[in-house]
Coordinates of C-alpha atoms in Angstrom, one line a residue:
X60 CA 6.8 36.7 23.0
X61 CA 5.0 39.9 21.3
X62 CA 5.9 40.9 17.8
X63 CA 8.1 44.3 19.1
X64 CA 10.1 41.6 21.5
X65 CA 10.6 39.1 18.1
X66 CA 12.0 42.4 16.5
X67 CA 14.6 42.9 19.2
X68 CA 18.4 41.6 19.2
X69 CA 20.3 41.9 22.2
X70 CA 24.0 42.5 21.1
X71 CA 26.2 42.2 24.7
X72 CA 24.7 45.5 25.9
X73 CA 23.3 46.7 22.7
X74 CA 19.8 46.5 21.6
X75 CA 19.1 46.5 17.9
X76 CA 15.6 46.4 15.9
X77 CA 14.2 46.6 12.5
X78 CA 17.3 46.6 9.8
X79 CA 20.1 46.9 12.1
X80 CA 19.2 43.2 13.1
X81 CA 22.3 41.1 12.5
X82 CA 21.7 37.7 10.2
X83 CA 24.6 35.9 12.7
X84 CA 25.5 36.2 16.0
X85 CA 28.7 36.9 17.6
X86 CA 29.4 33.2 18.7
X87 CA 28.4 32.1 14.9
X88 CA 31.0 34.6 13.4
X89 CA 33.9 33.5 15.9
X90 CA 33.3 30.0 15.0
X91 CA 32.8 30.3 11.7
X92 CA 36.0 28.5 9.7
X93 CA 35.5 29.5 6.1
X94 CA 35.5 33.2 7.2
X95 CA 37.4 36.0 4.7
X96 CA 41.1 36.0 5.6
X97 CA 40.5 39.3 7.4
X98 CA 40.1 37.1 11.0
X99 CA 44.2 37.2 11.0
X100 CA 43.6 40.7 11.7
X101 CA 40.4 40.8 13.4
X102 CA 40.6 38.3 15.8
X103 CA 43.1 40.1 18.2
X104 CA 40.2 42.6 18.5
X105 CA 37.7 40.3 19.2
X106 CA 40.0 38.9 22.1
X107 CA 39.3 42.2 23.9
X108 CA 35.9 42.2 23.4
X109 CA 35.8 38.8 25.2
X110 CA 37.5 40.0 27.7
X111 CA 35.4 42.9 28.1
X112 CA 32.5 40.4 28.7
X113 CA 34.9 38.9 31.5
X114 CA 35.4 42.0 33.0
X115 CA 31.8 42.6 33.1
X116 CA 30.4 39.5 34.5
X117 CA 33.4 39.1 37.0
X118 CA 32.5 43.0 38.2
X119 CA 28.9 42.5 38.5
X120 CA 28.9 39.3 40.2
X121 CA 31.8 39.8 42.8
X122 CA 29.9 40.9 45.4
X123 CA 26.6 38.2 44.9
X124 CA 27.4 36.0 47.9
X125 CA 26.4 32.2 47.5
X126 CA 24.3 31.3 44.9
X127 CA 22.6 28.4 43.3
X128 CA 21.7 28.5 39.6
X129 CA 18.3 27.0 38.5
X130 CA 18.3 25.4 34.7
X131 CA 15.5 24.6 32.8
X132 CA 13.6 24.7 29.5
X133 CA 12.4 28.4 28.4
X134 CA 9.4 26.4 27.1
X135 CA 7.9 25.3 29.9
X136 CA 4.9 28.4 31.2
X137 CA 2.8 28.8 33.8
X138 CA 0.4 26.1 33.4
X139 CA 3.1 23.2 33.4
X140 CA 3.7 21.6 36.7
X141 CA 7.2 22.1 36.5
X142 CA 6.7 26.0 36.7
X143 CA 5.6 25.8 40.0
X144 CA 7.8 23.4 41.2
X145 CA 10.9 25.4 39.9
X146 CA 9.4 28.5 41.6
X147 CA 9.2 26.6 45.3
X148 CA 12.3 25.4 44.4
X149 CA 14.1 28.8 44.2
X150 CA 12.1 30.4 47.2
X151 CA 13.6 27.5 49.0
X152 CA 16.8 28.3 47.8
X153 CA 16.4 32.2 49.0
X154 CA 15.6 30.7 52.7
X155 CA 19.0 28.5 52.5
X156 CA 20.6 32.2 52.0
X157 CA 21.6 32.2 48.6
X158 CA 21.1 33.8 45.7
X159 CA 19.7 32.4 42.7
X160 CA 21.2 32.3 39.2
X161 CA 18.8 31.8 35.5
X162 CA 19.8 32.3 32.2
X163 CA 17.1 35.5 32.7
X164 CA 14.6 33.7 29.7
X165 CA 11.5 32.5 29.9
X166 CA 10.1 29.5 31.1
X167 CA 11.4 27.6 34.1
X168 CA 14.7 30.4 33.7
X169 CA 11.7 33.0 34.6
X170 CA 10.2 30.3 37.6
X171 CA 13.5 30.4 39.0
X172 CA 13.7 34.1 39.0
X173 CA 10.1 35.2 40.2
X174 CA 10.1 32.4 43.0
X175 CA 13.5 34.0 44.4
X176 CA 12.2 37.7 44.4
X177 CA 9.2 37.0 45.3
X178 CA 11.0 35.5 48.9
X179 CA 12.5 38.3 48.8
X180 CA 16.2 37.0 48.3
X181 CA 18.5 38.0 44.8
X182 CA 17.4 37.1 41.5
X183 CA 20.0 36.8 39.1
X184 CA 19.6 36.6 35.1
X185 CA 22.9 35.9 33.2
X186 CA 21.3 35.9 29.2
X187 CA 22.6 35.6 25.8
X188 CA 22.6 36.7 22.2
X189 CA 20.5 34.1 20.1
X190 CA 18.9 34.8 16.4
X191 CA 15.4 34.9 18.1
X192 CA 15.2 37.6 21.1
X193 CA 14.1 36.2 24.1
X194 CA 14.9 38.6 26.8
X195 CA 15.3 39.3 30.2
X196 CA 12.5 38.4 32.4
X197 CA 11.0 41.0 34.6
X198 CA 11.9 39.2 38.2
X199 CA 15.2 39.3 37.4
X200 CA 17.0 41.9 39.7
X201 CA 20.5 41.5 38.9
X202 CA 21.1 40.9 35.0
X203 CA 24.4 40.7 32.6
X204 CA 23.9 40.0 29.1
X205 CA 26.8 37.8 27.3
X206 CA 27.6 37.4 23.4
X207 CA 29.9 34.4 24.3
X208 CA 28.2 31.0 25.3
X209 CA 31.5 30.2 26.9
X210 CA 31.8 33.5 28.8
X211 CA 28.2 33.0 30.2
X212 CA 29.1 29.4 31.5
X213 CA 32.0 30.5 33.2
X214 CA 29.9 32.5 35.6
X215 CA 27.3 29.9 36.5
X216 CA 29.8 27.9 37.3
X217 CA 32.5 30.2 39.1
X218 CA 29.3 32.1 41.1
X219 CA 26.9 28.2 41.7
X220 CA 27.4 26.4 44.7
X221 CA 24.9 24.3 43.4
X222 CA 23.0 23.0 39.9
X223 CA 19.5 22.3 40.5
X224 CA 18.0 20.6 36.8
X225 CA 14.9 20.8 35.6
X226 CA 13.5 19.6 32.5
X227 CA 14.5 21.2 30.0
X228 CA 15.9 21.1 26.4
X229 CA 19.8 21.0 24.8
X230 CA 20.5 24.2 26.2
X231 CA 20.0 22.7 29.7
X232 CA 21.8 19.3 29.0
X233 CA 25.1 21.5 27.6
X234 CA 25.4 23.4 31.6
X235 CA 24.4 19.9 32.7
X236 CA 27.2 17.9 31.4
X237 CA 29.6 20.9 31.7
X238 CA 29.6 20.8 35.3
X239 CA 29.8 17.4 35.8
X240 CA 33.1 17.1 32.7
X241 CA 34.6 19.6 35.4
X242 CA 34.5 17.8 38.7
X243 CA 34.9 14.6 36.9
X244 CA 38.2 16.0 35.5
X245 CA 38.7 17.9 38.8
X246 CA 38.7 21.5 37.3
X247 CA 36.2 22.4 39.7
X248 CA 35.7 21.6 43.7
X249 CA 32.2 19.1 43.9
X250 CA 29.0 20.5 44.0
X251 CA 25.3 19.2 44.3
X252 CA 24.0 18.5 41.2
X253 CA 20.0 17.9 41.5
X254 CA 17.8 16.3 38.9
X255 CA 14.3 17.4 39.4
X256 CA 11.3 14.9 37.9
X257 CA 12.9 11.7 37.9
X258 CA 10.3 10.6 34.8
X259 CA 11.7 12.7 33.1
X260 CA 15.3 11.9 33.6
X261 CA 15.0 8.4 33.7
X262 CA 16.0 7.8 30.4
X263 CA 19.3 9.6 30.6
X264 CA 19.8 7.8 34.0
X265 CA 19.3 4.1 32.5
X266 CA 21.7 5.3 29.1
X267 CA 24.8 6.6 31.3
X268 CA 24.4 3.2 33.6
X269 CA 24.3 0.9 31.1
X270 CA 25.7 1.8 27.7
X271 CA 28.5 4.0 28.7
X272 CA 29.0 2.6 32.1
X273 CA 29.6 -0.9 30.6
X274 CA 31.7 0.7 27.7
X275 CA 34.3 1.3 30.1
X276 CA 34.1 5.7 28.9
X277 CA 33.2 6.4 32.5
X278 CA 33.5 5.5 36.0
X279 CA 30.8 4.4 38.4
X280 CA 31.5 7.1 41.1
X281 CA 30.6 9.6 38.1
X282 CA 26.5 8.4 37.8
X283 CA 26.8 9.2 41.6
X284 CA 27.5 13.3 40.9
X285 CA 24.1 13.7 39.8
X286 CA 20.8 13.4 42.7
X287 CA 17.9 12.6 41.1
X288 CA 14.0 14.0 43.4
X289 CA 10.6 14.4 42.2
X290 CA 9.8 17.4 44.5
X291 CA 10.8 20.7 45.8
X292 CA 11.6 19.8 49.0
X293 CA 13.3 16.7 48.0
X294 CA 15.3 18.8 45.8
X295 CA 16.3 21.6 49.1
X296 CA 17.3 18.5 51.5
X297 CA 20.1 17.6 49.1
X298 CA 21.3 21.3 49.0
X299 CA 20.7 21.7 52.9
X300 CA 22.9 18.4 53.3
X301 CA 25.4 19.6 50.6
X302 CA 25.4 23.0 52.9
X303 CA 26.1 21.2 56.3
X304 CA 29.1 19.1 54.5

């Protein structure tokens, strides 16, 4: 990230720099409990600005067509393995006929985006106001930027027919675990979930089947919404069978 780029907030659609940089972002402000006891009158407002975001997303992304959204950490460059896999991964995805959905960062979010326009398909870029700018990547074709975390997940989960996971940090475990909480609780129809690097999610794997599957706090049909592969093409049979179902 260049030091002009580091200078850079993105506000929803606003772009400030220099002084007009904001200490907190929106999300920390509307969660914030020991606010001044001006939010009686200013969170009614705020309800329309979330809606506006809504509004927004809903309008840009009604007309996308099947997608699949590609997660993964925004640490991860070119010279990581996972890079490349993430960017056959989504030209893969582009050949199925969808479109594919990133948060629009860097890292494997950028691999995801520059491996579905370079197949020529739509690369899709949903981002988000954080303290340090990261921006929109330049393959991204189709990009909304959100101040609400919760607004952003909505559409990666109302516009995915599919998760594929790569390695990846907290941010990616949160979209993880929120789509399976949602078909587990039925909120949502079943998707594919896919695991990519099964090293790397190992760990997770062995947790959820031992300590919390002999707890009793799950159910053994909920370890089998996640597919766990080790390659790109392993990773588009599970969405070609998910397809022909």
């Amino acid at each position: 990230m260049t030091p002009e780029e580091r200078d850079r907030h993105r506000k929803g659609p606003v772009t400030l720099r220099g002084t007009q940089r904001p200490e907190r972002t929106t999300d920390q402000r509307l969660l914030e409990e020991d606010g001044p006891g001006d939010w009686v009158h200013s969170d009614p407002w705020r309800v329309m600005r979330i809606q506006s975001e809504f509004v927004e997303g809903f309008g840009a992304l009604a007309e996308l067509g099947p997608a699949i959204s590609v997660f993964g950490s925004a640490r991860l460059g070119e010279d990581d393995p996972t890079y490349q896999c993430a960017i056959e991964i989504a030209a893969g995805i582009v050949e199925l006929g969808y479109a594919v959905i990133t948060g629009g960062g860097p890292g494997i979010m950028e691999a995801g985006n520059r491996g579905a326009k370079q197949a020529g398909g739509v690369s899709v870029g949903l981002g988000i106001e954080l303290p340090h700018e990261q921006g929109m990547n330049e393959y991204v074709d189709l990009g909304v930027d959100f101040r609400y975390f919760f607004a952003r997940k909505t559409m990666f989960v109302k516009y995915s027919s599919g998760f594929v996971v790569m390695p990846g940090g907290l941010g990616t475990l949160d979209e993880l675990f929120e789509a399976l909480c949602l078909m587990q609780t039925h909120k949502i129809d079943m998707f594919p979930v896919v695991l990519v690097g099964r090293a790397y999610w190992q760990g997770l794997l062995d947790w959820l089947t031992s300590a919390v599957l002999d707890s009793g706090t799950i159910n053994p049909g909920d370890v089998d919404l996640l597919r766990v592969v080790d390659s790109a093409e392993e990773a588009l049979e599970v969405l070609r069978e998910a397809a022909r179902r």
